PDB file of C-alpha atoms in Angstrom:
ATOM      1  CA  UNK A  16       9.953  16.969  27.952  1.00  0.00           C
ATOM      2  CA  UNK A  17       6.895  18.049  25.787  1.00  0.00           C
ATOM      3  CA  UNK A  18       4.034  18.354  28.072  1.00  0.00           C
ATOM      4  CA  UNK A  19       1.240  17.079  25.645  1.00  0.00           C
ATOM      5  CA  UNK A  20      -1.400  17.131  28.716  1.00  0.00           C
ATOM      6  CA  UNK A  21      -1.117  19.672  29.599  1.00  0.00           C
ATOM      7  CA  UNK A  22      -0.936  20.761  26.115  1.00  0.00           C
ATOM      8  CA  UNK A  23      -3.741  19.596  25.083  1.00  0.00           C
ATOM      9  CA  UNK A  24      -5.805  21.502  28.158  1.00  0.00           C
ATOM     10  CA  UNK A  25      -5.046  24.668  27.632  1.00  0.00           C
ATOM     11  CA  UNK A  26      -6.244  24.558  23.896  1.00  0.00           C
ATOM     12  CA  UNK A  27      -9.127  22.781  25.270  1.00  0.00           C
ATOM     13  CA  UNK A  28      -9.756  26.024  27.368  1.00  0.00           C
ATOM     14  CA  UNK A  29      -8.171  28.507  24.285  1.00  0.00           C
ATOM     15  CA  UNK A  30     -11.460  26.827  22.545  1.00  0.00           C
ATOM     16  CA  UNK A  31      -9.213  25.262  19.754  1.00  0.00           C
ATOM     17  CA  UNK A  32     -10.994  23.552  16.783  1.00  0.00           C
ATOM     18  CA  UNK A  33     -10.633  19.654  17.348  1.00  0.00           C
ATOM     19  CA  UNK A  34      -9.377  19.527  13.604  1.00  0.00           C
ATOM     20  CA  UNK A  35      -6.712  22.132  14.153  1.00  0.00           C
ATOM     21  CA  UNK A  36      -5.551  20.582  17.118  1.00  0.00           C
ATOM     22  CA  UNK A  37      -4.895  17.109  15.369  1.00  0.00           C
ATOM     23  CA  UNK A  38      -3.446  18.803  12.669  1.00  0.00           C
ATOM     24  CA  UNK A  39      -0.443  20.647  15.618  1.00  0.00           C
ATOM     25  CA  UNK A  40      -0.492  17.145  17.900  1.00  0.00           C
ATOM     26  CA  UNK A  41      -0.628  14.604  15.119  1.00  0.00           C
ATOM     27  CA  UNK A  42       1.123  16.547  12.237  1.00  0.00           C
ATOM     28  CA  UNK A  43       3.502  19.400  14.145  1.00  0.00           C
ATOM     29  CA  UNK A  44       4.730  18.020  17.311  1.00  0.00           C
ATOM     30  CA  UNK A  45       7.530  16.035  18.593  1.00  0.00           C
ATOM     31  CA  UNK A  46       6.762  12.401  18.819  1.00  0.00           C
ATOM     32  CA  UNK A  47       7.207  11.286  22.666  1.00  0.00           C
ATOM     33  CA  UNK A  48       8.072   7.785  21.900  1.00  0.00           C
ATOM     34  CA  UNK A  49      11.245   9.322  20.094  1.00  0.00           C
ATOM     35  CA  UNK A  50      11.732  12.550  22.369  1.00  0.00           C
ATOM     36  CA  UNK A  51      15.242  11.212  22.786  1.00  0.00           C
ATOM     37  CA  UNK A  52      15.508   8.811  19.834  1.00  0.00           C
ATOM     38  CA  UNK A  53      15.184  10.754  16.518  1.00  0.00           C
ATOM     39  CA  UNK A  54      17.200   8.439  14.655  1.00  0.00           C
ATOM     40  CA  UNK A  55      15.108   5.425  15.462  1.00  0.00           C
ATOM     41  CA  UNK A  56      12.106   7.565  14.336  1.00  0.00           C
ATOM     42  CA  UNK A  57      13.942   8.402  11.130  1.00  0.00           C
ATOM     43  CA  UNK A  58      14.657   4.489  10.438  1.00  0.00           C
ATOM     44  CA  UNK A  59      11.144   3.503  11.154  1.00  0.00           C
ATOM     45  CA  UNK A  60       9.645   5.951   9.268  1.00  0.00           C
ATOM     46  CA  UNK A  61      11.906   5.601   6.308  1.00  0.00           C
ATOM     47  CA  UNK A  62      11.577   2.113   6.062  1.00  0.00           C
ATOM     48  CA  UNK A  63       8.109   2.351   5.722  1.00  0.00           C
ATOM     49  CA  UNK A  64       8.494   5.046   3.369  1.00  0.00           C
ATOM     50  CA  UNK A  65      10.136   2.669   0.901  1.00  0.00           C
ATOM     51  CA  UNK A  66       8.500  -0.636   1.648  1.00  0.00           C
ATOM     52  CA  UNK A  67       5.300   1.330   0.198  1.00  0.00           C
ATOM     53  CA  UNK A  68       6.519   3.830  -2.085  1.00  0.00           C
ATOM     54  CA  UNK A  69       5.354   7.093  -0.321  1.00  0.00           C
ATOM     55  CA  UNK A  70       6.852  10.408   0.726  1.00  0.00           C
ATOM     56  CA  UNK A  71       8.013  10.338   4.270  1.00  0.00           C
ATOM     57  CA  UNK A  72       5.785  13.273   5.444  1.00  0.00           C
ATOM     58  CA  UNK A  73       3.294  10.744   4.642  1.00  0.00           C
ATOM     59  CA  UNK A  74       4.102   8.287   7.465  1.00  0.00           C
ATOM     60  CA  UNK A  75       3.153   9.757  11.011  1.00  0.00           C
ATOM     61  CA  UNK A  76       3.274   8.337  14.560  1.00  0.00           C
ATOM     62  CA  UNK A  77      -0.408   7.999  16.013  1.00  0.00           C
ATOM     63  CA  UNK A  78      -1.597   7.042  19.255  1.00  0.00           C
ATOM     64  CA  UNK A  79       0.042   6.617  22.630  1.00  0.00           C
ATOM     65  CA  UNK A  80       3.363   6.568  21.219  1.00  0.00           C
ATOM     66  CA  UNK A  81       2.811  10.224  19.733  1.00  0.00           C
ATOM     67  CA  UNK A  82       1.575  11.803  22.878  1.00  0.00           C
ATOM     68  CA  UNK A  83       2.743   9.689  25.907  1.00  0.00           C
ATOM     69  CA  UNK A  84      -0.765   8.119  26.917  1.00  0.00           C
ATOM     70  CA  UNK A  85      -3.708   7.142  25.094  1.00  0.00           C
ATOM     71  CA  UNK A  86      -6.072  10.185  24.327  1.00  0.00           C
ATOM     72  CA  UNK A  87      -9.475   7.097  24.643  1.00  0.00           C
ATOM     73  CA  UNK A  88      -7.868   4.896  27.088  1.00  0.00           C
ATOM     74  CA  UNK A  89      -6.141   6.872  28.812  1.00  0.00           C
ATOM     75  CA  UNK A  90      -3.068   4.168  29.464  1.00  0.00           C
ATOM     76  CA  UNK A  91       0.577   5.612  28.910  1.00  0.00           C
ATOM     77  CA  UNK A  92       2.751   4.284  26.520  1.00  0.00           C
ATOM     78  CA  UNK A  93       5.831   2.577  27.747  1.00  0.00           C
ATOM     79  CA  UNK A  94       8.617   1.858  25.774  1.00  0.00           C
ATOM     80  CA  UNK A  95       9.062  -2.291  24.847  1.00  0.00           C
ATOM     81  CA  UNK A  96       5.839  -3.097  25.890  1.00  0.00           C
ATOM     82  CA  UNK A  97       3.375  -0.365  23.782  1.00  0.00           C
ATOM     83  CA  UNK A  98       2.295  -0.826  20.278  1.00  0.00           C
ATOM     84  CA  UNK A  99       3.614   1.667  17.834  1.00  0.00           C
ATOM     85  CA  UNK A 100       0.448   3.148  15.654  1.00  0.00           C
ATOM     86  CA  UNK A 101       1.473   4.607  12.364  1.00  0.00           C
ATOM     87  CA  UNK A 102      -1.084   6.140   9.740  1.00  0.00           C
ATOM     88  CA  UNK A 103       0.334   6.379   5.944  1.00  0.00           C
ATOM     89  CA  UNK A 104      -1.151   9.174   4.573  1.00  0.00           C
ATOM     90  CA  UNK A 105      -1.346   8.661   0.869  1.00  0.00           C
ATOM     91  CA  UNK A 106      -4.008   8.597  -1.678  1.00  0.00           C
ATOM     92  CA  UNK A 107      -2.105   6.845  -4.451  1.00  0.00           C
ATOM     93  CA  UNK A 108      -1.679   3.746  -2.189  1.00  0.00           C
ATOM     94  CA  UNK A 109      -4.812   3.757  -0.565  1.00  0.00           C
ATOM     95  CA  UNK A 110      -6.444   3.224  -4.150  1.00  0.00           C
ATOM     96  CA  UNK A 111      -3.986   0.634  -4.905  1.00  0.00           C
ATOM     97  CA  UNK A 112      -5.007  -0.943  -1.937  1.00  0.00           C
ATOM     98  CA  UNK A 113      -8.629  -0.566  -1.876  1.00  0.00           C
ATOM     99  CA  UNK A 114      -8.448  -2.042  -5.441  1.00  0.00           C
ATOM    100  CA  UNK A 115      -6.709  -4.513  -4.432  1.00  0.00           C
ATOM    101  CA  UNK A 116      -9.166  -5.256  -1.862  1.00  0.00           C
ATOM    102  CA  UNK A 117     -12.281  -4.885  -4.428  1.00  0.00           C
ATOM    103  CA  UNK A 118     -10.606  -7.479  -6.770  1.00  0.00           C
ATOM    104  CA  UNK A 119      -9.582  -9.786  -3.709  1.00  0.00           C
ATOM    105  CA  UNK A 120     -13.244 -10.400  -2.885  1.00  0.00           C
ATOM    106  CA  UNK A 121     -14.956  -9.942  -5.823  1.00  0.00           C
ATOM    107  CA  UNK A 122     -16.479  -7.153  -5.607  1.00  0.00           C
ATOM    108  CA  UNK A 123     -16.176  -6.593  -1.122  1.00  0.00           C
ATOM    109  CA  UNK A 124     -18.674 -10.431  -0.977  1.00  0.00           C
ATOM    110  CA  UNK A 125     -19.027 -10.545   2.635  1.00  0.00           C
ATOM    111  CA  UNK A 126     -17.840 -14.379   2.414  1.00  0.00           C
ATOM    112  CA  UNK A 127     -14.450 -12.925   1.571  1.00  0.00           C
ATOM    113  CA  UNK A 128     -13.491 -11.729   4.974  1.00  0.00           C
ATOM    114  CA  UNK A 129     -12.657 -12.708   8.388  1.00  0.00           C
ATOM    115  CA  UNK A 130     -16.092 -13.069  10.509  1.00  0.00           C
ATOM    116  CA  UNK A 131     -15.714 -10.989  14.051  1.00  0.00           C
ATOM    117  CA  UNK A 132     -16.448 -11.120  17.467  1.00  0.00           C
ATOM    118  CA  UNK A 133     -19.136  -9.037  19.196  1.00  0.00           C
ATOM    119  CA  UNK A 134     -18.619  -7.703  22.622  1.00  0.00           C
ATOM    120  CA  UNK A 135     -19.552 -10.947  24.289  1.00  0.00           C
ATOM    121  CA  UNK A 136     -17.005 -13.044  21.989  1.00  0.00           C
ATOM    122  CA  UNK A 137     -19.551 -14.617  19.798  1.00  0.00           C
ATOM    123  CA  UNK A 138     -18.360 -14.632  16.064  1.00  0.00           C
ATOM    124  CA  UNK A 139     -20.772 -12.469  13.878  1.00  0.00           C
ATOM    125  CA  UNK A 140     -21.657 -13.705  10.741  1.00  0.00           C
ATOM    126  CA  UNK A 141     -20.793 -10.497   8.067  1.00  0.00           C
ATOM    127  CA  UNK A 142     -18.979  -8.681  10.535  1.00  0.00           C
ATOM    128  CA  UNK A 143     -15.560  -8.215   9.122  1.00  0.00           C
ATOM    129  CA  UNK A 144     -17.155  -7.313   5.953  1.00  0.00           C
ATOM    130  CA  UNK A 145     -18.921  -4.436   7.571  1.00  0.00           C
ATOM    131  CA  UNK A 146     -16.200  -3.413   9.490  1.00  0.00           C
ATOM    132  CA  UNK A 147     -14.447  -2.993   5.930  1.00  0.00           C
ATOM    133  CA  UNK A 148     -16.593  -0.736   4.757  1.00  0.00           C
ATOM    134  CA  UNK A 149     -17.013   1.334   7.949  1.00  0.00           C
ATOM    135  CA  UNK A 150     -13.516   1.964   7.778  1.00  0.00           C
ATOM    136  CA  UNK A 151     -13.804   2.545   3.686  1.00  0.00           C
ATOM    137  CA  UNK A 152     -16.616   5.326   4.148  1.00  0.00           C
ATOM    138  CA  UNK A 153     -14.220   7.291   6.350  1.00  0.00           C
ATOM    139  CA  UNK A 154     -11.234   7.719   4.005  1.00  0.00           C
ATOM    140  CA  UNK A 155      -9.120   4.607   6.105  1.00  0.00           C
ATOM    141  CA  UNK A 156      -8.100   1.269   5.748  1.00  0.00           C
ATOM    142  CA  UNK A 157      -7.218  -0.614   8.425  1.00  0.00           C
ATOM    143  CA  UNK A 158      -4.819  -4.112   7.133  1.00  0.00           C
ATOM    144  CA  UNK A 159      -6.512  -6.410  10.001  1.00  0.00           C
ATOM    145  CA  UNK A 160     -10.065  -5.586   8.503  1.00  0.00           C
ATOM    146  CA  UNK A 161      -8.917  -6.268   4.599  1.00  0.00           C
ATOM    147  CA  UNK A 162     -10.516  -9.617   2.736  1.00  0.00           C
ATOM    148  CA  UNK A 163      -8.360 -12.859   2.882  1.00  0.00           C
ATOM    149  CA  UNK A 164      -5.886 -12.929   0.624  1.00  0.00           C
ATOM    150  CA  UNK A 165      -2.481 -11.327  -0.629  1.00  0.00           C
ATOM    151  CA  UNK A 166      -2.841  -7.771  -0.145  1.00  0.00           C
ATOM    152  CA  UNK A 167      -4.135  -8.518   4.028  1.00  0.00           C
ATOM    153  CA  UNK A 168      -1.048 -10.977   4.524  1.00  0.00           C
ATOM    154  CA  UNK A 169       2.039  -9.006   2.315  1.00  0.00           C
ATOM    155  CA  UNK A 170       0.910  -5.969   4.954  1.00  0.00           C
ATOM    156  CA  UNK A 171       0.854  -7.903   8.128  1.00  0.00           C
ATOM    157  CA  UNK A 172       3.992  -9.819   6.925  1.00  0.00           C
ATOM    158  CA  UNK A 173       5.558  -6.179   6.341  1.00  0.00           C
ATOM    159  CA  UNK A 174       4.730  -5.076   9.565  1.00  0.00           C
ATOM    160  CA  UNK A 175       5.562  -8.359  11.641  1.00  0.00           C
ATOM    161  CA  UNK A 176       9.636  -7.486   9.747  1.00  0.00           C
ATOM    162  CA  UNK A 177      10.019  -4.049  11.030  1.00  0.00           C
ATOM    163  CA  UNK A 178       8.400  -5.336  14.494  1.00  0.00           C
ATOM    164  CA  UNK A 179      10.922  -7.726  14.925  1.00  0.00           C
ATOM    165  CA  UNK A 180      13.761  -5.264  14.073  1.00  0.00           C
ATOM    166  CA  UNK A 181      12.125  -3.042  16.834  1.00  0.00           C
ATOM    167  CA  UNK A 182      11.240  -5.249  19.317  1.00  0.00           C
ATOM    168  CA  UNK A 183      13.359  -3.437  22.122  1.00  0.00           C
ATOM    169  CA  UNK A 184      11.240  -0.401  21.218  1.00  0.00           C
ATOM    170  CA  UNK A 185       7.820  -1.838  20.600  1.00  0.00           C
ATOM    171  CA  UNK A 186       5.598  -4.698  20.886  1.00  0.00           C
ATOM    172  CA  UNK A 187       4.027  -4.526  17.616  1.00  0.00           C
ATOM    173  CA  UNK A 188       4.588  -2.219  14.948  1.00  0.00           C
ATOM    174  CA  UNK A 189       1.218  -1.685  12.635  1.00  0.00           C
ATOM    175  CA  UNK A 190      -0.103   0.921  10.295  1.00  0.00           C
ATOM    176  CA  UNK A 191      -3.395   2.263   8.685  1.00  0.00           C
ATOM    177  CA  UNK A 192      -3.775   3.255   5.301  1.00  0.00           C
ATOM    178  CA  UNK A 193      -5.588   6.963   5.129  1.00  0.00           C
ATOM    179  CA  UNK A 194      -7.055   8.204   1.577  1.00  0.00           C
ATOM    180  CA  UNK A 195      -5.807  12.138   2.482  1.00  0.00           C
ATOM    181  CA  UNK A 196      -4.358  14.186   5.788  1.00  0.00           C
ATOM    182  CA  UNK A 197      -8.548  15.542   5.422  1.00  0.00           C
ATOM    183  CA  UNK A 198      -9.589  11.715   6.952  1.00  0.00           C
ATOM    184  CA  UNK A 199      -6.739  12.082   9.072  1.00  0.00           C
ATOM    185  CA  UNK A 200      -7.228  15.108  10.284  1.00  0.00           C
ATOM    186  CA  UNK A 201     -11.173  14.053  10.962  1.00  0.00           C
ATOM    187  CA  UNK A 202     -10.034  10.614  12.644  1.00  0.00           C
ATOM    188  CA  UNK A 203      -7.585  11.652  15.239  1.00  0.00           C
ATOM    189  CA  UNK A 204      -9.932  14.857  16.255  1.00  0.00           C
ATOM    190  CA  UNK A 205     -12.517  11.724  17.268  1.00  0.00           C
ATOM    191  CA  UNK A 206     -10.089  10.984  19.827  1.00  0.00           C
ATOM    192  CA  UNK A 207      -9.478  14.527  20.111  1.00  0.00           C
ATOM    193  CA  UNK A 208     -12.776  15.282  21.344  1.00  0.00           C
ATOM    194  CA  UNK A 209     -13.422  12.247  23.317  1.00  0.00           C
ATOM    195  CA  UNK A 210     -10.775  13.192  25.813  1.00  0.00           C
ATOM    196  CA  UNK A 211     -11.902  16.837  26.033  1.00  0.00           C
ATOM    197  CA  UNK A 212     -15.066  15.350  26.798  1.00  0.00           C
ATOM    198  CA  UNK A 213     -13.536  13.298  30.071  1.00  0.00           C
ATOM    199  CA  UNK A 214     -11.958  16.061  31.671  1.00  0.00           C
TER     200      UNK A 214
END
């Protein structure tokens, strides 16, 4: 088994770039949710491929199912009861998408989206709007922060299919929509850096 720990601390001590590293975890490595399982990997990864039209280089595992524990929370992923995270890594569809989105709400009007909650649970007017564009200005789009409407639910509806089909593997399959492997690369060195940082 792939020791990505262990792994991950000796590059931290080797002094490697945060970017290159998430480019060899996140891009290189074996996927520890499918260490033993490469044919699941394949199916899940080419069924995505087709339901949006993409290369499958472009669909990568993220999170705790990549590595065996989550780099920020630091829980370990466990097979049938851990989300699997997948990032689509395509510009073409993140436009089509994102104009999607910009049609959807005329124009990203904040009344178009799904208000949030703040830490204490108390729904924030504007808040899902924001959120949006948070996620906009760094290259990703995340399908629970996208305005009401067709585009939000066809994705989640996607996603709840190949959950079900998974369900032994997963609790919930999901995926976010990245403009280019340079936002990528940027967004899972975050998380990079933020565990260096707690050891």
């Amino acid at each position: 088994m792939w020791d990505y720990k262990a792994n991950l601390q000796k590059n931290r001590i080797e002094r490697t770039n945060s970017g290159e590293m998430a480019r060899k975890l996140f891009l290189s490595y074996p996927t520890c949710a499918f260490i033993d399982d490469h044919e699941v990997e394949f199916s899940i990864r080419d069924r995505v491929r087709k339901l949006y039209q993409v290369p499958l280089s472009s669909v990568q595992v993220i999170g705790s199912a990549k590595t065996g524990f989550s780099l920020v929370k630091k829980t370990e992923f466990k097979k049938g009861a851990s989300d699997l995270d997948l990032a689509i890594i395509d510009p073409t569809m993140f436009a089509k998408i994102w104009e999607e989105a910009h049609e959807m709400s005329r124009g990203f009007e904040a009344n178009r989206f799904n208000d949030l909650p703040d830490a204490n649970g108390q729904i924030v007017v504007g808040s899902g709007q924001k959120r949006f564009l948070q996620y906009i200005q760094r290259g990703i789009i995340s399908p629970d922060y996208l305005p009401q409407g067709e585009p939000r639910r066809r994705i989640i509806a996607d996603f709840a299919r190949v959950t079900q089909t998974y369900q032994d593997n997963f609790s919930k399959i999901s995926a976010f929509f990245y403009c280019s492997e340079y936002f990528f690369q940027v967004k899972q060195a975050e998380a990079i850096n933020k565990h260096w940082e707690a050891l």
